[in-house]
Coordinates of C-alpha atoms in Angstrom, one line a residue:
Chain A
X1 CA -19.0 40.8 158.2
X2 CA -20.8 37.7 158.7
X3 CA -18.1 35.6 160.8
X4 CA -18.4 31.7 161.5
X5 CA -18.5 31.5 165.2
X6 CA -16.1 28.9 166.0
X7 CA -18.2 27.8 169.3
X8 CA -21.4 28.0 167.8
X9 CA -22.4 24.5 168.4
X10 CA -24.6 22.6 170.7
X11 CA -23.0 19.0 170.5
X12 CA -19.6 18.8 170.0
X13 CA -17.0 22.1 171.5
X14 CA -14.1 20.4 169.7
X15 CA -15.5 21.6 166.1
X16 CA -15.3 24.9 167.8
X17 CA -11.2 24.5 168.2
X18 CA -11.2 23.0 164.7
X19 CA -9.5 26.8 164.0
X20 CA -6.4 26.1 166.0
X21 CA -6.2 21.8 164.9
X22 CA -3.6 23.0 162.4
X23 CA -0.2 23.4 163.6
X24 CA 3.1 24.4 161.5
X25 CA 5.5 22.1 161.6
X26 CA 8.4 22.8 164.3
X27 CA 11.8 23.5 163.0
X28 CA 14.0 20.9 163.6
X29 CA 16.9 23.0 163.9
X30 CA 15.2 25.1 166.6
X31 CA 14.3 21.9 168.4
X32 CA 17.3 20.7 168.3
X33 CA 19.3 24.1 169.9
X34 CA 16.5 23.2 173.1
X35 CA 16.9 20.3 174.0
X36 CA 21.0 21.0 174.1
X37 CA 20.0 24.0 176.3
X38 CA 17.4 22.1 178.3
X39 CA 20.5 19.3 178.6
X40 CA 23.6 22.2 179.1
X41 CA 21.0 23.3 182.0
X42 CA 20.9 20.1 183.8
X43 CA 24.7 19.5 183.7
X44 CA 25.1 22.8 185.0
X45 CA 22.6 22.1 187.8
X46 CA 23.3 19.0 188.2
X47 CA 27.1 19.8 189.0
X48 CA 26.2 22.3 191.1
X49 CA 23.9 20.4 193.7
X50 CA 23.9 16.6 192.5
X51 CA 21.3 15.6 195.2
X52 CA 17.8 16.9 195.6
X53 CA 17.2 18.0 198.8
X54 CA 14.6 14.8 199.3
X55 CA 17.8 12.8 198.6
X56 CA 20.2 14.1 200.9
X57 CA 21.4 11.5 203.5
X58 CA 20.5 14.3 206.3
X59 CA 17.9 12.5 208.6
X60 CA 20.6 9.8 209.6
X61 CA 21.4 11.6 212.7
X62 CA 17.9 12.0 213.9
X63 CA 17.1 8.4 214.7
X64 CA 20.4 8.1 216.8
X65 CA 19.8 11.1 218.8
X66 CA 16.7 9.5 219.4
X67 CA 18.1 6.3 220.0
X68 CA 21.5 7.7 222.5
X69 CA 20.4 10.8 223.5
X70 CA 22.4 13.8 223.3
X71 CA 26.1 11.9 223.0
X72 CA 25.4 9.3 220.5
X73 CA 29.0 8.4 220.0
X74 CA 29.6 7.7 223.7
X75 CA 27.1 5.2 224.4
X76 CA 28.1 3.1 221.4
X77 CA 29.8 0.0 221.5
X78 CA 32.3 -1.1 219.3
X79 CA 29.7 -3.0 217.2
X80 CA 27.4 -0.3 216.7
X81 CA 30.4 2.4 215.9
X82 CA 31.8 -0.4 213.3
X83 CA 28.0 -0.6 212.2
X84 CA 27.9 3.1 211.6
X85 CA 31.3 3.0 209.8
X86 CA 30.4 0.7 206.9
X87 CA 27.5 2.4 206.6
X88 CA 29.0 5.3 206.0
X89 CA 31.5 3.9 203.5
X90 CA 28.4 2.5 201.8
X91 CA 26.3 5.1 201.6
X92 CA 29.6 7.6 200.3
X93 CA 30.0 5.1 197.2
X94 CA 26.2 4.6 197.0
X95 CA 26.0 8.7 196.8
X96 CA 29.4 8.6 194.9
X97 CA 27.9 6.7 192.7
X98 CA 24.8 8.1 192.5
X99 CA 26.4 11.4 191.8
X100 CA 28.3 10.2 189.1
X101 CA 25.5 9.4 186.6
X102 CA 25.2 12.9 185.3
X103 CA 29.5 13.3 184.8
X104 CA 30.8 13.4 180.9
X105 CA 34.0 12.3 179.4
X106 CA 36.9 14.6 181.4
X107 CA 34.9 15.1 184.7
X108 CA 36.7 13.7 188.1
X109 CA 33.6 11.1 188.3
X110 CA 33.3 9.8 185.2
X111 CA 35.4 6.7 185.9
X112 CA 32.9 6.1 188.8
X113 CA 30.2 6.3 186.1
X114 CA 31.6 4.1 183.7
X115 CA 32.5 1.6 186.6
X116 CA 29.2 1.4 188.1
X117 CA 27.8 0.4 184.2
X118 CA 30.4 -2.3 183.8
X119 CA 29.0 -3.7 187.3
X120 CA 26.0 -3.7 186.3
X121 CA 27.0 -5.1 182.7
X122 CA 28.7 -8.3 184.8
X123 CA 25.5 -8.9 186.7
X124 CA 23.2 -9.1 183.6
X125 CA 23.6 -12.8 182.5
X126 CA 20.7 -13.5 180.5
X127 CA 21.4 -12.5 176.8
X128 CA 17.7 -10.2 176.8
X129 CA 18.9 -8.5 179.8
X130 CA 22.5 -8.0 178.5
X131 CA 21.0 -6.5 175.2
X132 CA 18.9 -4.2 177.0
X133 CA 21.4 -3.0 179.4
X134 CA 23.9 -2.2 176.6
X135 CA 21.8 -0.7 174.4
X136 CA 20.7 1.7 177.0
X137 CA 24.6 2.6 177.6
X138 CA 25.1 2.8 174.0
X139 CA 22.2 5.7 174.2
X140 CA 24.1 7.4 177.5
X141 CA 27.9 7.2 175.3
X142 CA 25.5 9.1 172.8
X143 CA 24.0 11.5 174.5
X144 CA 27.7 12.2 176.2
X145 CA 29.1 12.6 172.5
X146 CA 26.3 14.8 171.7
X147 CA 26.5 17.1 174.8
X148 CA 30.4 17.6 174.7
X149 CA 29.7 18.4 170.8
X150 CA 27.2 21.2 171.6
X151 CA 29.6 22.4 174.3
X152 CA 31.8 23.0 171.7
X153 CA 34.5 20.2 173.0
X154 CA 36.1 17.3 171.2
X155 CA 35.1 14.1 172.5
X156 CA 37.7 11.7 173.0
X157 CA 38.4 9.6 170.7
X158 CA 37.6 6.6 173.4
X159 CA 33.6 7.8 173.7
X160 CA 32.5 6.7 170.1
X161 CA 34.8 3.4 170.3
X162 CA 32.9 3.0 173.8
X163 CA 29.7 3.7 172.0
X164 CA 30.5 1.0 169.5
X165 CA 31.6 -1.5 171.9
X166 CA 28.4 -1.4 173.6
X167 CA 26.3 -2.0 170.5
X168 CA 28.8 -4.7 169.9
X169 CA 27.6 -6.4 172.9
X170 CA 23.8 -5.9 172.5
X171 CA 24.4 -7.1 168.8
X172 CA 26.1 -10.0 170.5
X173 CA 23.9 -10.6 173.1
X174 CA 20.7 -10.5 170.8
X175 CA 22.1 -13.4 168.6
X176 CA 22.2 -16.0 171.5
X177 CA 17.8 -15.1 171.4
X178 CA 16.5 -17.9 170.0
X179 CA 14.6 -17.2 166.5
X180 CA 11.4 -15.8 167.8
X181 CA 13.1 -13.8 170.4
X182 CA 15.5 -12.6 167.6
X183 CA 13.2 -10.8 165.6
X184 CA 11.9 -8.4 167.7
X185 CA 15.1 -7.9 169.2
X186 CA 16.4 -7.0 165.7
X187 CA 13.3 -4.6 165.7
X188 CA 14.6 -3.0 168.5
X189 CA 18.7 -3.0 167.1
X190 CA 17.1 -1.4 164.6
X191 CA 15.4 1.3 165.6
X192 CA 17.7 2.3 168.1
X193 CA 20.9 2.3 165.8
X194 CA 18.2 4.4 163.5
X195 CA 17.6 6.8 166.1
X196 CA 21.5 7.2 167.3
X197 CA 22.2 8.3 163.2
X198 CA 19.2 10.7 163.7
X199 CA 21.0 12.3 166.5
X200 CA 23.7 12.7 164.4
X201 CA 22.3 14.4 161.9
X202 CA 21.1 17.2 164.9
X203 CA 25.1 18.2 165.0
X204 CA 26.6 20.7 163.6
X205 CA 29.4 19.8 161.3
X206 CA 32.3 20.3 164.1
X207 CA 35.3 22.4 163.0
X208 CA 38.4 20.2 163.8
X209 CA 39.1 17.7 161.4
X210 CA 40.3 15.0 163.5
X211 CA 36.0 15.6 165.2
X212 CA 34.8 15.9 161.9
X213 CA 37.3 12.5 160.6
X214 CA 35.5 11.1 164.3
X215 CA 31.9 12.1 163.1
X216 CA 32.5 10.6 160.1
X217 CA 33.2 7.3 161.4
X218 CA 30.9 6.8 163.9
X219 CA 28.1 7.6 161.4
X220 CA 29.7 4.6 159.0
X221 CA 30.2 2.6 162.1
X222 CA 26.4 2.6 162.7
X223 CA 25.5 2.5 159.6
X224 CA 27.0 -1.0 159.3
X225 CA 25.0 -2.1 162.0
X226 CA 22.2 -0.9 160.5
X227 CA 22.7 -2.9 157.6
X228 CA 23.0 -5.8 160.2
X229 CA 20.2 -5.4 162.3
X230 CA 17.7 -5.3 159.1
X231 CA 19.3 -8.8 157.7
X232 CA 17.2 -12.5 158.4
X233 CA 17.8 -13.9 161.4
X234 CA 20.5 -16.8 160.5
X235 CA 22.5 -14.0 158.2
X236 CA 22.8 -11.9 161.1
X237 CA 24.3 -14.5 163.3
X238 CA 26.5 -15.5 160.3
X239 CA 27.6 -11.4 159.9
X240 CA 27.6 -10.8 163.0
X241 CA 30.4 -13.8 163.9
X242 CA 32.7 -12.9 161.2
X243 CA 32.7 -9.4 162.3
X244 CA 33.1 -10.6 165.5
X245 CA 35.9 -12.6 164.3
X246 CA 37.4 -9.9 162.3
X247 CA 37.9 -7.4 165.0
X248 CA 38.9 -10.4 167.1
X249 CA 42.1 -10.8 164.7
X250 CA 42.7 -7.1 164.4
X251 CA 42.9 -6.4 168.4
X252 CA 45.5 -9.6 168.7
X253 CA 47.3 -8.0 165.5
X254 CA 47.4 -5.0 167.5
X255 CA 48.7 -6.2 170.4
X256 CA 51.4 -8.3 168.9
X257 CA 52.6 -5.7 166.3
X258 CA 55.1 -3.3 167.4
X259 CA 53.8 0.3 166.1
X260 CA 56.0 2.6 164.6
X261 CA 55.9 5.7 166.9
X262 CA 54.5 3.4 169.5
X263 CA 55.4 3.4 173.2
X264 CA 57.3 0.6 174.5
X265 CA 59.0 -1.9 172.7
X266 CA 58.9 -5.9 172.3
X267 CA 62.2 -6.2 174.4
X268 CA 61.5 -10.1 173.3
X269 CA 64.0 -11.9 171.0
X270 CA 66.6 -9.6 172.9
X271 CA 70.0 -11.3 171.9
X272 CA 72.0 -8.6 174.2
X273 CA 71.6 -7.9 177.4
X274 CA 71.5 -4.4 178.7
X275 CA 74.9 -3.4 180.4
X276 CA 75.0 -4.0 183.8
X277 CA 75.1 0.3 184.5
X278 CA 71.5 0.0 183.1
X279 CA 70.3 2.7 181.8
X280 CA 68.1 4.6 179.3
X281 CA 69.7 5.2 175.8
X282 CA 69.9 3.7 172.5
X283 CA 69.8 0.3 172.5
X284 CA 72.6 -1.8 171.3
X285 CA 72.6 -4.3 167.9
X286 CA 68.7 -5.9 168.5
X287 CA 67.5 -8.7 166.1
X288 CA 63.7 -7.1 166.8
X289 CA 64.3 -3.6 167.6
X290 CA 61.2 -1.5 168.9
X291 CA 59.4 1.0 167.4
X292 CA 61.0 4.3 166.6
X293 CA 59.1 5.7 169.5
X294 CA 60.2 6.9 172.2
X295 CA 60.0 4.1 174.7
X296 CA 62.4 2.5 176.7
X297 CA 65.1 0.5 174.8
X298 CA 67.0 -2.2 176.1
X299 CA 70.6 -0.6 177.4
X300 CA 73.9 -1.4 175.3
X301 CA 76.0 -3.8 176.2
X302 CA 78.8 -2.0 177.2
X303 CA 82.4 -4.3 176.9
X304 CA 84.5 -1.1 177.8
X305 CA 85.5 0.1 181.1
X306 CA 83.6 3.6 182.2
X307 CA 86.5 6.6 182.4
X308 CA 88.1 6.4 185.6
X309 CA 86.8 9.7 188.0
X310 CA 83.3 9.2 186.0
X311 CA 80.2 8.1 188.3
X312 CA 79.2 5.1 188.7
X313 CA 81.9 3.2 186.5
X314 CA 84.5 0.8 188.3
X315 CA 86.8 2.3 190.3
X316 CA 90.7 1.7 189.9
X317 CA 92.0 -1.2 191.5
X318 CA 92.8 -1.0 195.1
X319 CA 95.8 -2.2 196.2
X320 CA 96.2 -0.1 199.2
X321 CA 95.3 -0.8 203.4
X322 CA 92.9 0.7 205.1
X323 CA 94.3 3.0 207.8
X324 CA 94.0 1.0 211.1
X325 CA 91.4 2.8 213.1
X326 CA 89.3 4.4 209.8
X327 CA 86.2 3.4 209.6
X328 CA 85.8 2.3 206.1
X329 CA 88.0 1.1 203.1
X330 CA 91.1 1.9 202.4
X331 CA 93.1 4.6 203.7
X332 CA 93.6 7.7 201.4
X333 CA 97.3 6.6 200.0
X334 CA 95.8 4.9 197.3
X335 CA 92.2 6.5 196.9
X336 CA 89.6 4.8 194.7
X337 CA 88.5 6.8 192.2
X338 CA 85.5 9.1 192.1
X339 CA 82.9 6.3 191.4
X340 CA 81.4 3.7 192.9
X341 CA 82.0 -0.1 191.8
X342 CA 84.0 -2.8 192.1
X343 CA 87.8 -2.1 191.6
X344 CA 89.5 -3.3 188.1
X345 CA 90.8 -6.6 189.3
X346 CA 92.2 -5.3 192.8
X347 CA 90.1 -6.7 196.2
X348 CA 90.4 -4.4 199.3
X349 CA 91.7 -6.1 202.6
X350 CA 89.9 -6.6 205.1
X351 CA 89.5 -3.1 207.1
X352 CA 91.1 -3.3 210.0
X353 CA 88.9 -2.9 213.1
X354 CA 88.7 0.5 214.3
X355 CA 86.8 2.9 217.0
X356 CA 85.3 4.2 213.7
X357 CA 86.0 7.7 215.2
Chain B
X1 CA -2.0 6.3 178.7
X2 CA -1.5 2.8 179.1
X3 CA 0.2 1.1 181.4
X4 CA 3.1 0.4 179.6
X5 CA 3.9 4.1 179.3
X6 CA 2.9 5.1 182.6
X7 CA 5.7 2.8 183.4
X8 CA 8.1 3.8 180.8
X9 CA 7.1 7.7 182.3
X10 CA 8.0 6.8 185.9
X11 CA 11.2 4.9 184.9
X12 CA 12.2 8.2 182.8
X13 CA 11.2 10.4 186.2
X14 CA 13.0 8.2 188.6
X15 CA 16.6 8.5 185.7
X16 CA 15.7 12.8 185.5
X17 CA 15.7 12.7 190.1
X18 CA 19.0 11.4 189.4
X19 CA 20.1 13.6 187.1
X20 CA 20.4 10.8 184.5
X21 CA 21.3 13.3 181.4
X22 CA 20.0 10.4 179.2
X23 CA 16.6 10.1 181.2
X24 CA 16.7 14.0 180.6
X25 CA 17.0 13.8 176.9
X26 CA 14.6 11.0 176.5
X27 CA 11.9 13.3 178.3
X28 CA 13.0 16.6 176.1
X29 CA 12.2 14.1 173.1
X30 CA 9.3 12.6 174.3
X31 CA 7.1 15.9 175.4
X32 CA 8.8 18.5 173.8
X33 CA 6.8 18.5 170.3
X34 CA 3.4 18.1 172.2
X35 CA 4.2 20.8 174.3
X36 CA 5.3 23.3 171.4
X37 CA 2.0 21.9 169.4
X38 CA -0.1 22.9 172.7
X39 CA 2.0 26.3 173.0
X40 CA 1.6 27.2 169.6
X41 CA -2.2 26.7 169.5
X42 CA -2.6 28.6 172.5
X43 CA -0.2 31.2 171.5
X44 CA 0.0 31.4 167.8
X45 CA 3.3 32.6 167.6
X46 CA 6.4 29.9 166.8
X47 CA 8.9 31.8 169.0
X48 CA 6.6 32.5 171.9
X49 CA 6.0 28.4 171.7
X50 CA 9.5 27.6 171.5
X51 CA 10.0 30.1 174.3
X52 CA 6.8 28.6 176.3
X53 CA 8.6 24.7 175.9
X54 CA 12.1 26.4 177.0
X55 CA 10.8 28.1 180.5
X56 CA 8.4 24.6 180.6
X57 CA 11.6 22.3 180.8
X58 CA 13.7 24.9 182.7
X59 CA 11.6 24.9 185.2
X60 CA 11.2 21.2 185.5
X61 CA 14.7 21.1 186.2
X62 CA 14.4 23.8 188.9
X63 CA 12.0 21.5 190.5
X64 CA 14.0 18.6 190.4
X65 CA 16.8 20.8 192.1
X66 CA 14.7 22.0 195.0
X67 CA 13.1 18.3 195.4
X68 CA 9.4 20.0 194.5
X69 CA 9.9 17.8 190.8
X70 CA 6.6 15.2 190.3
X71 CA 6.1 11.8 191.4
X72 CA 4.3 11.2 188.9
X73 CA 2.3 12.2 185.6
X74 CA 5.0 14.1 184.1
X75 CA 3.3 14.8 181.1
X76 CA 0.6 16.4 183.2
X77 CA 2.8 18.3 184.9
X78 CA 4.7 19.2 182.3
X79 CA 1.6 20.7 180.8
X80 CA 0.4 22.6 183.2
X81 CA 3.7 24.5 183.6
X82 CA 3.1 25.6 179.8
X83 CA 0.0 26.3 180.4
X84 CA 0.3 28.9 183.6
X85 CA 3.5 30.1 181.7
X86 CA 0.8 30.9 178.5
X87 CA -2.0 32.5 181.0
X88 CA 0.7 34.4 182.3
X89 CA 1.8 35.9 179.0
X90 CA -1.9 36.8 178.4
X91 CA -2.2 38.5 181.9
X92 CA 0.7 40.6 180.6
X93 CA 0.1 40.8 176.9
X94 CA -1.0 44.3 175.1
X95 CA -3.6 43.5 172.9
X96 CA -2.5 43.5 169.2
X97 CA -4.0 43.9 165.8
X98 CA -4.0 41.6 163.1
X99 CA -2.1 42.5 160.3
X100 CA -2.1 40.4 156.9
X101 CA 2.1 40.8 156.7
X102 CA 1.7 38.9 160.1
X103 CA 0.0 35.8 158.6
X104 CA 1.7 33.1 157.8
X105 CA 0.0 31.4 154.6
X106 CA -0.8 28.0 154.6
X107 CA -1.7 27.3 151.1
X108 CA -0.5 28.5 147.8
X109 CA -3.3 31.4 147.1
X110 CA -5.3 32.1 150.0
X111 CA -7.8 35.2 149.6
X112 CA -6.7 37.8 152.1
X113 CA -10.1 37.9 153.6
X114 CA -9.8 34.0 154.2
X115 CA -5.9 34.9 156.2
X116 CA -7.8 37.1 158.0
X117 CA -10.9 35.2 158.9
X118 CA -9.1 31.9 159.7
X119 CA -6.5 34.5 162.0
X120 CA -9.6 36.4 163.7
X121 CA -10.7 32.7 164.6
X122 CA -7.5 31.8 166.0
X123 CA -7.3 35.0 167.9
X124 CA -11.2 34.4 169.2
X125 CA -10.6 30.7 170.7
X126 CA -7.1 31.5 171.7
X127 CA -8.5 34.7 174.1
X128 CA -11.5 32.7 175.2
X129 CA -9.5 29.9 176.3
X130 CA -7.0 32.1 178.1
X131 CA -9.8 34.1 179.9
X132 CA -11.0 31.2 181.6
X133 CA -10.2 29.8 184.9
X134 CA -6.4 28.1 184.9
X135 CA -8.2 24.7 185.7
X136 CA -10.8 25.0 183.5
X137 CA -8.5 26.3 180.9
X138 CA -6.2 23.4 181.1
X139 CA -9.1 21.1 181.0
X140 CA -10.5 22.4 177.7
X141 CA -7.1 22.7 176.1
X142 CA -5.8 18.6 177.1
X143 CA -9.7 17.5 176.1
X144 CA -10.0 19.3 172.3
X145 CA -6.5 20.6 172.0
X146 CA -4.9 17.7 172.9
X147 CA -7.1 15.2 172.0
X148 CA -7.0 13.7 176.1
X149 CA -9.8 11.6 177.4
X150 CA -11.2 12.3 180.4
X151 CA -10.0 9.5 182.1
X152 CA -6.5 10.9 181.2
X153 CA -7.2 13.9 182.3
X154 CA -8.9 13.4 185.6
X155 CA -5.4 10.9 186.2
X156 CA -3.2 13.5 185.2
X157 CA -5.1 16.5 187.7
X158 CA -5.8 14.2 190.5
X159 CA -9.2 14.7 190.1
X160 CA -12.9 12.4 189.8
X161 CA -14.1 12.0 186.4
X162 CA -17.2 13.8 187.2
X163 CA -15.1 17.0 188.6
X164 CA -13.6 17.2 185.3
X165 CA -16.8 16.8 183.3
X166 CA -18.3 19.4 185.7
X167 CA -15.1 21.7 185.1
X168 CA -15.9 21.0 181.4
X169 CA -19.6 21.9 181.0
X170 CA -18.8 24.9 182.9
X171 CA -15.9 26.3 180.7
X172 CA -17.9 25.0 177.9
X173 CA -20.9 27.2 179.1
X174 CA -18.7 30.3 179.5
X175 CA -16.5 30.4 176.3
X176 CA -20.1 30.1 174.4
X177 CA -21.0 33.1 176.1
X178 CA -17.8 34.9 176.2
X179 CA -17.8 34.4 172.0
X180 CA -21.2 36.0 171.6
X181 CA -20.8 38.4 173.8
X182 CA -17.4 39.4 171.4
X183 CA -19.4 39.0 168.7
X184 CA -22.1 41.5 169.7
X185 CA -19.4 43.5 170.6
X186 CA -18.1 43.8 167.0
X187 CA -21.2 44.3 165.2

C-alpha cells in the first residue's frame, strides 16, 4: 500500500502533524462533571490542610531563638512580649482569614470570608475599582452556588440574593464611569453576566422545587441585567436608577409592613399596655395587631386580681404584726398568701427589730 | 503570551496557593480544553484525554498541597504534567490494532480505506512523538501541536531559545528516521 508519510518533508515538520490538527469537539457535559471534580478535590484538600507548607507561620521561632538564646520568653521585656502578642493576634486573623477564602455557604468560616470581602468592598472608593471588586465576588457567590449544587446541597436562599446584590453594586458602580469609561465597562457587565448564565446552564436541573423555583430566578435575575448591560449608555443610567429605585421602595415596604406569619410584631400604635405580671400570651384588644406569627405579643391588660394562693399575683391584705424577734414580715397569724406582691390594700408594719435568729 | 496574561496567569496562581475556589475554576476553564485538545492528539482516545486533563489538574492540586505547586508558567507546567502522564500510558500501553468499528467518522461517507489511512497516520505520529525523549517530546508537541512559538516555549521550560531549537532539530531528525524506518518495516 503506498502510504503518505506524514514526516516526509524537508521544510516544514508541522505538515507532518497535519494528521492529528483535527480534534473532536469535547463534550460539554463531560467537561462540565471535571471541573466539579477538579473543584470537589480542592475543597476537600483544601479543608483538610488550608496552608501549604511554604505558608505555614513555622520559621517565627527561629529568629527569636537566634535572637534570646535558648529561653526566649525570659529575656523579653514587657514591650517585646506585648510585641509578640499582637503579632500573634494578627497573624491568627491574617491566617483566619486567609483560611477562610476556600469555606462555602454553612462552613464555620464562611462569615470570616464574607467579612473580609465587605472590608475590602469599604476600602474600594473609586467607582472602577468598586466594579471590579464586585464583579469578581459576584463570580466567587457563583462559583459557591455552583459547588454546593454539584454536591448535591441546596444553597441558601441568601447566596443567589448575595450574588445579585453584588452585580447590583458593580452595575451601580459602573454608571458613575463617565461615558467613555462606561462603554467598556458595559463590555465587561456584559460578558460577565453572559458567562454566569453559561454556568447555569452546566447544572443539572436540581430536584427540590423550592432549588429548582431558586434556579429559576436567578437565571431571570441575570437575564435582566443582561438586557441592561447591552442598553446605550444614558438608558442604562436611566434603568438602572429606577430599578435602583424600585427595589429601594420594596425593602422600606418590607420593613414597614407587618408580614403575616412574620416574627415580631409592630408593638407601635399600642393603645394597652401589657399587664404589669408581663408575660407572654395573647395580646389584649390592639388597634394594629401583629402578624399571626408567632412572635411576642404585647401582654393583656389584666383589671382583675390574680386567684389568691396563685404565683406571683397580689397577696391578701396583711393586717397582721410581725412576731417581735422574726426576721421578716409578719408573723404566721395572718399569713400572706402563697404569692409574691403587694397586699390588696393592707400595708405591713414595720417589722419589729429582731436577732433575726 | 503577552504580558497581560502572564499577569492575569500569576494573579490566578497566587488565588489557586490560597485555595481561592474561584482562582481554581477560572484555571480549570482557562487550560482545560487546550489540555484535552493536546491529550487527545497525543492519545487519540476521548476518554483517555479526559482522563489525562483529570490526573493533570489532580495533580496540580497535590502540588499546591505539599507547597511543590509553580511560581510561574502554569500553562507550561500544566502541560508537561499531561504530557509525562501520556508518555507514561505509552510506557505501559499493549500495542493495539486498528479496527474500522474503532473509527470515529468524520465526514458523512468516508471510504474505509481513507478511516483507515487517516487512523494509521494518527497512530504513526502519535508513537513517534511518544518515543522520543520527554523534552524533546514536549517540545515538538507545544511547537506543531500547539501551535507555541519558540519564544513561548523556551519561557515556559526555562530554557535559551537556541536549546530549544537544538532540542527541535534533533527530535525533528529522529521522528524522520523513526517513520522510515516503520515504513520499511511494513513493506
Amino acid at each position: 500500500m503506498n502510504k503518505h508519510n506524514p514526516m516526509d518533508n524537508d521544510i516544514d515538520p508541522r505538515q507532518g502533524f497535519q494528521a492529528l490538527a483535527d480534534v473532536p469537539q469535547r463534550d460539554p457535559a463531560l467537561a462540565a462533571q471535571g471541573k466539579a471534580a477538579f473543584l470537589t478535590s480542592a475543597r476537600e484538600i483544601s479543608r483538610t490542610v488550608s496552608q501549604s507548607a511554604n505558608s505555614r507561620h513555622k520559621e517565627w521561632m527561629n529568629p527569636i531563638s537566634l535572637i534570646f538564646g535558648k529561653e526566649p520568653i525570659l529575656k523579653m521585656n514587657k514591650l517585646g512580649i506585648a510585641l509578640i502578642m499582637v503579632f500573634v493576634l494578627l497573624a491568627g486573623t491574617g491566617v483566619t482569614v486567609y483560611a477562610s477564602q476556600s469555606s462555602l455557604p454553612g462552613d464555620l468560616l464562611y462569615p470570616v470570608k464574607l467579612a473580609s470581602e465587605d472590608t475590602a468592598a469599604l476600602i474600594s472608593n473609586e467607582p472602577a475599582d468598586a466594579m471590579s471588586l464586585n464583579l469578581k465576588l459576584a463570580d466567587r457567590r457563583m462559583t459557591e452556588y455552583i459547588l454546593l449544587q454539584g454536591e448535591g446541597e441546596i444553597p441558601p436562599e441568601t447566596l443567589p440574593l448575595a450574588l445579585e446584590n453584588r452585580l447590583e453594586l458593580a452595575f451601580k458602580a459602573a454608571s458613575q464611569l463617565d461615558d467613555p469609561a462606561l462603554a467598556s465597562a458595559q463590555l465587561r457587565l456584559e460578558q460577565q453576566v453572559r458567562s454566569q448564565l453559561e454556568r447555569l446552564t452546566t447544572l443539572n436541573a436540581p430536584h427540590d422545587p423550592q432549588a429548582l423555583a431558586e434556579l429559576t430566578r436567578l437565571q431571570d435575575r441575570l437575564q435582566e441585567r443582561l438586557y441592561l448591560a447591552e442598553l446605550p449608555a444614558d438608558q442604562f443610567r436611566t434603568q438602572l436608577k429606577l430599578q435602583l429605585q424600585d427595589r429601594e421602595a420594596i425593602r422600606l415596604h418590607l420593613t414597614e409592613t407587618p408580614q403575616a406569619g412574620g416574627g415580631y410584631g409592630p408593638g407601635a400604635l399600642v393603645t394597652e399596655q401589657p399587664g404589669e405580671t408581663g408575660g407572654y400570651g395573647a395580646g389584649g384588644s390592639l388597634e394594629n395587631t401583629p402578624g399571626s406569627g408567632d412572635g411576642y405579643g404585647p401582654g393583656p391588660y389584666i383589671t382583675g386580681t390574680p386567684t389568691p394562693g396563685s404565683s406571683y399575683g397580689p397577696g391578701p391584705g396583711l393586717t397582721g404584726t410581725p412576731i417581735p424577734g422574726g426576721p421578716y414580715g409578719p408573723g404566721p397569724e395572718d399569713p400572706p398568701g402563697d404569692g409574691y406582691g403587694p397586699g390588696d390594700g393592707g400595708q405591713p408594719e414595720e417589722p419589729h427589730k429582731g436577732n433575726g435568729n | 503570551m503577552n504580558r497581560l496574561m502572564l499577569l492575569d496567569e500569576n494573579e490566578l496562581l497566587q488565588g489557586a496557593q490560597r485555595w481561592d475556589l474561584d482562582a481554581l475554576g477560572k484555571i480549570y476553564d482557562a487550560y482545560s480544553p487546550g489540555l484535552y485538545r493536546y491529550a487527545w492528539r497525543l492519545l487519540g482516545d476521548v476518554q483517555l484525554a479526559e482522563d489525562c486533563v483529570s490526573v493533570t489538574f489532580e495533580r496540580f492540586l497535590q502540588a499546591l498541597q505539599n507547597g511543590r505547586g509553580p511560581r510561574n508558567h502554569l500553562q507550561a507546567y500544566l502541560y508537561r504534567i499531561a504530557h509525562n502522564w501520556v508518555t507514561d500510558h505509552y510506557r505501559k500501553k499493549q500495542p493495539t490494532t486498528i479496527s474500522l468499528e474503532d473509527h470515529e467518522l468524520e465526514d458523512d461517507h468516508p471510504l474505509p480505506e481513507t478511516c483507515v489511512n487517516t487512523r494509521q497516520q494518527q497512530e504513526m505520529v502519535r508513537n513517534a512523538l511518544n518515543q522520543l525523549p520527554p523534552d524533546q517530546g514536549l517540545v515538538m508537541s507545544l511547537k506543531y501541536l500547539e501551535g507555541w512559538e519558540s519564544e513561548q516555549i523556551a519561557s515556559a521550560l526555562e530554557r535559551s531559545i537556541g536549546a530549544v531549537k537544538a532540542l527541535q532539530h534533533r527530535a525533528t531528525a529522529a521522528l524522520r528516521k523513526k517513520i522510515e524506518f516503520s515504513e520499511t518495516a511494513h513493506e
